[in-house]
Tab-separated table of C-alpha atoms and ligand atoms in Angstrom:
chain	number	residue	atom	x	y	z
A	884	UNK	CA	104.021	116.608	90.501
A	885	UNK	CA	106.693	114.758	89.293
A	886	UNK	CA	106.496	111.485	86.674
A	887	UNK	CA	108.082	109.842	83.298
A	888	UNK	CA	103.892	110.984	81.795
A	889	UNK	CA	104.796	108.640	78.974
A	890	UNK	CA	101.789	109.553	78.345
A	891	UNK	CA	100.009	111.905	80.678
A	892	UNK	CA	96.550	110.316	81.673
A	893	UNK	CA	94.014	111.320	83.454
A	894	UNK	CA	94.861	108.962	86.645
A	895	UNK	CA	97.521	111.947	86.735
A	896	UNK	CA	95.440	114.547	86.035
A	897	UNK	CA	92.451	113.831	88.847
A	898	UNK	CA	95.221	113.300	91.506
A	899	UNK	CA	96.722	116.760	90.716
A	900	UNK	CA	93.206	118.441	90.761
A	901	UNK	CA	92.321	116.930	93.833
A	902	UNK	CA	95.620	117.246	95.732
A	903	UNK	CA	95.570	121.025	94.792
A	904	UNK	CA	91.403	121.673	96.078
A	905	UNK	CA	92.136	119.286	99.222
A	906	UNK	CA	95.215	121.213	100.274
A	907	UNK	CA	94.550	124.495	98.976
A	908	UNK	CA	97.775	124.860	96.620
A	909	UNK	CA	98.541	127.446	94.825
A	910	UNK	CA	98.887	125.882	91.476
A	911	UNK	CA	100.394	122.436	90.673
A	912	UNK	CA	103.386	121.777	88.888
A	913	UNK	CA	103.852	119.240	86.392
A	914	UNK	CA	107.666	118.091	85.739
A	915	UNK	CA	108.257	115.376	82.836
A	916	UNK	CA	111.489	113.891	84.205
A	917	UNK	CA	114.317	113.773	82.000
A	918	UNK	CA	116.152	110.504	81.992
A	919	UNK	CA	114.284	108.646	84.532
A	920	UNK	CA	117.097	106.803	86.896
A	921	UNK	CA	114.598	104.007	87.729
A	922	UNK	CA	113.431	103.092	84.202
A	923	UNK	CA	114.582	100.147	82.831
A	924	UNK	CA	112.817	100.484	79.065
A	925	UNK	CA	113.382	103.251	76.091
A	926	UNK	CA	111.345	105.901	76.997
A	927	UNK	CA	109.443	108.411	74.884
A	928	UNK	CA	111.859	111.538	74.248
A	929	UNK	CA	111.590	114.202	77.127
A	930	UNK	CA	110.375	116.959	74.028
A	931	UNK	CA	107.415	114.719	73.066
A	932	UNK	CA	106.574	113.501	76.444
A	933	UNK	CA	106.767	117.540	77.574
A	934	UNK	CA	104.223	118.354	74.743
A	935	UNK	CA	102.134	115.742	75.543
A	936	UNK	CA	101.584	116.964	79.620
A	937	UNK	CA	101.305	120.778	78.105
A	938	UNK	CA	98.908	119.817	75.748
A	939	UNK	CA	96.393	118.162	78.106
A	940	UNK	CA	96.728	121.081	81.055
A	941	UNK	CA	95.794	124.308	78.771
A	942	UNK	CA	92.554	123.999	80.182
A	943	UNK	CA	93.043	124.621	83.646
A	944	UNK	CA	94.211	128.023	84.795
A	945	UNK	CA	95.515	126.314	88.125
A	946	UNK	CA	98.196	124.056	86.339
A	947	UNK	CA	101.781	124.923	85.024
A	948	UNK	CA	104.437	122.944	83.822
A	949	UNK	CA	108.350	122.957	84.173
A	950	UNK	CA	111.366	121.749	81.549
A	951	UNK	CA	113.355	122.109	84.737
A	952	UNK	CA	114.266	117.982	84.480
A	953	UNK	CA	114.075	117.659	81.131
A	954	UNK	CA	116.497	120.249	79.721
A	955	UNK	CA	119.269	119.701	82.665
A	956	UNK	CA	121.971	117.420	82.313
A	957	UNK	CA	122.479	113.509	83.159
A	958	UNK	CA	119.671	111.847	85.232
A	959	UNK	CA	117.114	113.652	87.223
A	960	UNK	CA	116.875	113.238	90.912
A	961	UNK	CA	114.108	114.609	92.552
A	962	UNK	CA	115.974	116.126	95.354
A	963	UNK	CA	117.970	118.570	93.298
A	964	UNK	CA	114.877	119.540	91.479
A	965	UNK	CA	113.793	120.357	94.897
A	966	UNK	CA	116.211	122.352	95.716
A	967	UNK	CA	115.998	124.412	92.560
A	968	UNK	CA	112.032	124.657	93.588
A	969	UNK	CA	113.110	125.802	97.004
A	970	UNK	CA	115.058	128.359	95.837
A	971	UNK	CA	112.315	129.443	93.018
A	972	UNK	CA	109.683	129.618	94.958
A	973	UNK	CA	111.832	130.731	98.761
A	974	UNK	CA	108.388	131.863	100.212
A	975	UNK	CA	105.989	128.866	99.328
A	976	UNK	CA	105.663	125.526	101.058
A	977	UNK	CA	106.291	122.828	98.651
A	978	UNK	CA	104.039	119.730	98.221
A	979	UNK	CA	105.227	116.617	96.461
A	980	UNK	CA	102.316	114.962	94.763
A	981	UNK	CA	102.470	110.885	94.094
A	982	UNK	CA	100.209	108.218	93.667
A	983	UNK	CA	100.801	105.325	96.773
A	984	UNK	CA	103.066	103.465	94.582
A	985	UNK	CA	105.471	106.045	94.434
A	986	UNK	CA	104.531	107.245	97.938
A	987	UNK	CA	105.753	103.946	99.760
A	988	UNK	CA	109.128	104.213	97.398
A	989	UNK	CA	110.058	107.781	99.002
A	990	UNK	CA	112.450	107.270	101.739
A	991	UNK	CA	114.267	104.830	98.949
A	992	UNK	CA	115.251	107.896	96.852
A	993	UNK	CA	118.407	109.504	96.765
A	994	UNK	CA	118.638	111.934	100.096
A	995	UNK	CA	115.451	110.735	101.310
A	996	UNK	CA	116.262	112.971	104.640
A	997	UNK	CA	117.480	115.799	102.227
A	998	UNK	CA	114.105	115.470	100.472
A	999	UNK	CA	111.846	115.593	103.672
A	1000	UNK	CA	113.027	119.003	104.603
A	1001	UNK	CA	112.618	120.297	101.411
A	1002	UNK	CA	109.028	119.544	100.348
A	1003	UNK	CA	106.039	117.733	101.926
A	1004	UNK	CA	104.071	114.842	100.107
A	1005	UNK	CA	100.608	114.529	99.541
A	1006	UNK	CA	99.893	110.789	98.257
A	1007	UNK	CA	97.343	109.997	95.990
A	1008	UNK	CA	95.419	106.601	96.218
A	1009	UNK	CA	96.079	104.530	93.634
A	1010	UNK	CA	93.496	101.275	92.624
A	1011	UNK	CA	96.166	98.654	93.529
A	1012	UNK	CA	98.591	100.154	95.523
A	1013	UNK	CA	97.564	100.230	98.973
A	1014	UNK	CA	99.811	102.704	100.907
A	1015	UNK	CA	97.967	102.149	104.492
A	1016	UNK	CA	100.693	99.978	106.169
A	1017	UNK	CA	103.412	102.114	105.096
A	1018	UNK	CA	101.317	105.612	106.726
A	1019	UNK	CA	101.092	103.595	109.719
A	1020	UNK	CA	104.546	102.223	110.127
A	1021	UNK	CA	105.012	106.370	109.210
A	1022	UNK	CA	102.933	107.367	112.173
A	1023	UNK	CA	103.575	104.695	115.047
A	1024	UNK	CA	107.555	104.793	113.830
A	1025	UNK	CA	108.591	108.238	112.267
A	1026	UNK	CA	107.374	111.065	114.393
A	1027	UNK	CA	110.241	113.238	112.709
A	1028	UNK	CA	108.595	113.043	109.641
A	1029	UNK	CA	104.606	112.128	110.275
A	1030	UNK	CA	103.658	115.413	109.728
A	1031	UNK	CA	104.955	115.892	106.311
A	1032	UNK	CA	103.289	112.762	104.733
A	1033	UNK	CA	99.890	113.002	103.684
A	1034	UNK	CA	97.523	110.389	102.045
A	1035	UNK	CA	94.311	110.992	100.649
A	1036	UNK	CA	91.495	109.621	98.601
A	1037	UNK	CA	91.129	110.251	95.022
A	1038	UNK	CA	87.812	108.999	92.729
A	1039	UNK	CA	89.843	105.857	92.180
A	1040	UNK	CA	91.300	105.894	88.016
A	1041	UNK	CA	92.624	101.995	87.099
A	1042	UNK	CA	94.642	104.000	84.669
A	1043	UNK	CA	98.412	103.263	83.924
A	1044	UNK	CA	100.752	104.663	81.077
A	1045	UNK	CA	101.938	101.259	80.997
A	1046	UNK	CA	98.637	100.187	79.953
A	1047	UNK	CA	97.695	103.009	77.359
A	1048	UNK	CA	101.340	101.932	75.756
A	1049	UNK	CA	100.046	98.248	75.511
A	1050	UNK	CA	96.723	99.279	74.477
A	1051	UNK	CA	97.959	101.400	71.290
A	1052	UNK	CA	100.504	99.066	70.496
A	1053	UNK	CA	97.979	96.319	70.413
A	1054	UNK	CA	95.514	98.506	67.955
A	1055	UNK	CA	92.607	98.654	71.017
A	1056	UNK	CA	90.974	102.132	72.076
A	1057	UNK	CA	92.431	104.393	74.519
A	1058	UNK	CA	89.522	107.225	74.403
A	1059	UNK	CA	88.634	109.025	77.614
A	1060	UNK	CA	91.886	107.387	79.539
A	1061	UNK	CA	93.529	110.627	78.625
A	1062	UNK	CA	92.659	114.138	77.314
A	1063	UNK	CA	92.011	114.194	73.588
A	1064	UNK	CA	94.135	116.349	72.470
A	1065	UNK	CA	97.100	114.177	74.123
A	1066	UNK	CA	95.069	111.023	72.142
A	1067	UNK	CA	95.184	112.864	68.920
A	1068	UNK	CA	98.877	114.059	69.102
A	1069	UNK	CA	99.795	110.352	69.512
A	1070	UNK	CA	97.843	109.055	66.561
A	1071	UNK	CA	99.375	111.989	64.154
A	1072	UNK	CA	102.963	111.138	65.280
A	1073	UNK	CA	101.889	107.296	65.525
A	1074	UNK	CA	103.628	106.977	69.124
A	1075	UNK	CA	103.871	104.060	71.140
A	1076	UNK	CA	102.117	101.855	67.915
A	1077	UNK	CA	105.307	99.734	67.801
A	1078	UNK	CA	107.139	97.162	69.613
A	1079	UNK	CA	110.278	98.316	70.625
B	1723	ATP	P1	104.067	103.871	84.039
B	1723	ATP	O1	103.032	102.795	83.899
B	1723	ATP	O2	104.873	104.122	82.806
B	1723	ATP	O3	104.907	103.747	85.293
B	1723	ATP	P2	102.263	105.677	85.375
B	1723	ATP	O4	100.861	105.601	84.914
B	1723	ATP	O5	102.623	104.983	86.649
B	1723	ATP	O6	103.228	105.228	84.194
B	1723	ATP	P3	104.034	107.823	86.036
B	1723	ATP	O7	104.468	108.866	85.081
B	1723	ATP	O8	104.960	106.710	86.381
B	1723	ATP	O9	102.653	107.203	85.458
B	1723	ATP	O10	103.479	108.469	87.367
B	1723	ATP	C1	103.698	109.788	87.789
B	1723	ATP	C2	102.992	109.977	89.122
B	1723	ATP	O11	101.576	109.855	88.964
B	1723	ATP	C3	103.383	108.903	90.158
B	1723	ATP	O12	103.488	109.533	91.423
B	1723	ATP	C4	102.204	107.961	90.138
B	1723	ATP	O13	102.044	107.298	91.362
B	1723	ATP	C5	101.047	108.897	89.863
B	1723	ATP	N1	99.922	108.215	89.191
B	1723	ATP	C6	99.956	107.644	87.974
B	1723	ATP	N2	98.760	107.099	87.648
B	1723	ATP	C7	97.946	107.321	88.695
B	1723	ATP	C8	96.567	106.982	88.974
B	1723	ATP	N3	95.840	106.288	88.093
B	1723	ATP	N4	96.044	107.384	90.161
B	1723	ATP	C9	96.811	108.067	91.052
B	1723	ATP	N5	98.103	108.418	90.855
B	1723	ATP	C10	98.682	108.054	89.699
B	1724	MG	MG1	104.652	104.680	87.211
């Protein structure tokens, strides 16, 4: 599961848990990206933003996490972190794991076609983002890649990072959007409590 986490939330968290029961993974893989090529604000550094996602998945035997992104050079694109995953891991199926905003985005990325033979995705709903037209338009349209696209229903979490951000920056509560320990390391290091 790739994402900026900035910071991890538990919108993230139930989709990963979910996406691993429902499909019977393995373990789930969380991978801060390094300098997010779609971004357009200041992000939190990688190192912080890393600590944050390890800090909130100690708890769960099932989840792991990767610097892969964060400690290689220039931007990260998610299909060269793919390929290093495919080579890592040579006798596992992969499974991408989004939330439907990022889902219907996909075939946008760099090497969309690249991508689809390297992993499968497993899309999360996401209050807001209704992905059904585009998993329609991927079944009556796509039959090369229908099989390698999967939505499914999560307990539906209005949670955004955007809105945690906003939130601490405008002094309200973010308690139980996120794990506490992630809530306590950002009010000892006073993160996100200014305007940038
Ligand atoms: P931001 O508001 O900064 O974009 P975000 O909450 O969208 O943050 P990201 O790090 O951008 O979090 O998302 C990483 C992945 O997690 C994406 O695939 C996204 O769709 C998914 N995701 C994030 N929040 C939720 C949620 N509440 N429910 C389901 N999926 C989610
Ligand atoms: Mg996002």
């Amino acid at each position: 599961m790739g994402g900026t986490f900035d910071p991890i939330h538990y919108g993230h968290l139930v989709a990963a848990e979910m996406a691993r029961t429902e499909f019977l993974l393995e373990k789930v893989i969380f991978i801060p990206t390094g300098t997010p090529p779609h971004k357009d604000r200041i992000v939190t550094s990688a190192s912080l933003r890393y600590e944050m996602v390890k800090r909130s998945i100690t708890d769960n035997p099932f989840f792991d996490i990767s610097d892969y992104e964060i400690t290689k050079e220039g931007p990260s694109y998610t299909v060269e972190t793919l390929r290093y995953l495919r080579k890592e891991y040579s006798n596992h199926e992969l499974y991408f794991i989004t939330g439907t905003d990022a889902l219907k985005e996909i075939l946008f990325w760099r090497e969309a076609e690249e991508i689809l033979t390297l992993t499968q995705f497993i899309g999360a709903s996401r209050p807001g983002f209704d992905a059904s037209d585009f998993l329609n338009t991927i079944q009556q349209n796509h039959p090369e890649i229908r099989g390698k696209i999967h939505g499914f229903e999560v307990p539906a979490l209005a949670i955004s990072s955007t809105d945690i951000r906003q939130r601490i920056e405008n002094g309200q509560s973010v308690r139980y959007l996120l794990p506490e320990p992630v809530r306590l390391f950002i009010e000892e290091l006073k993160l996100y409590h200014e305007r940038s």
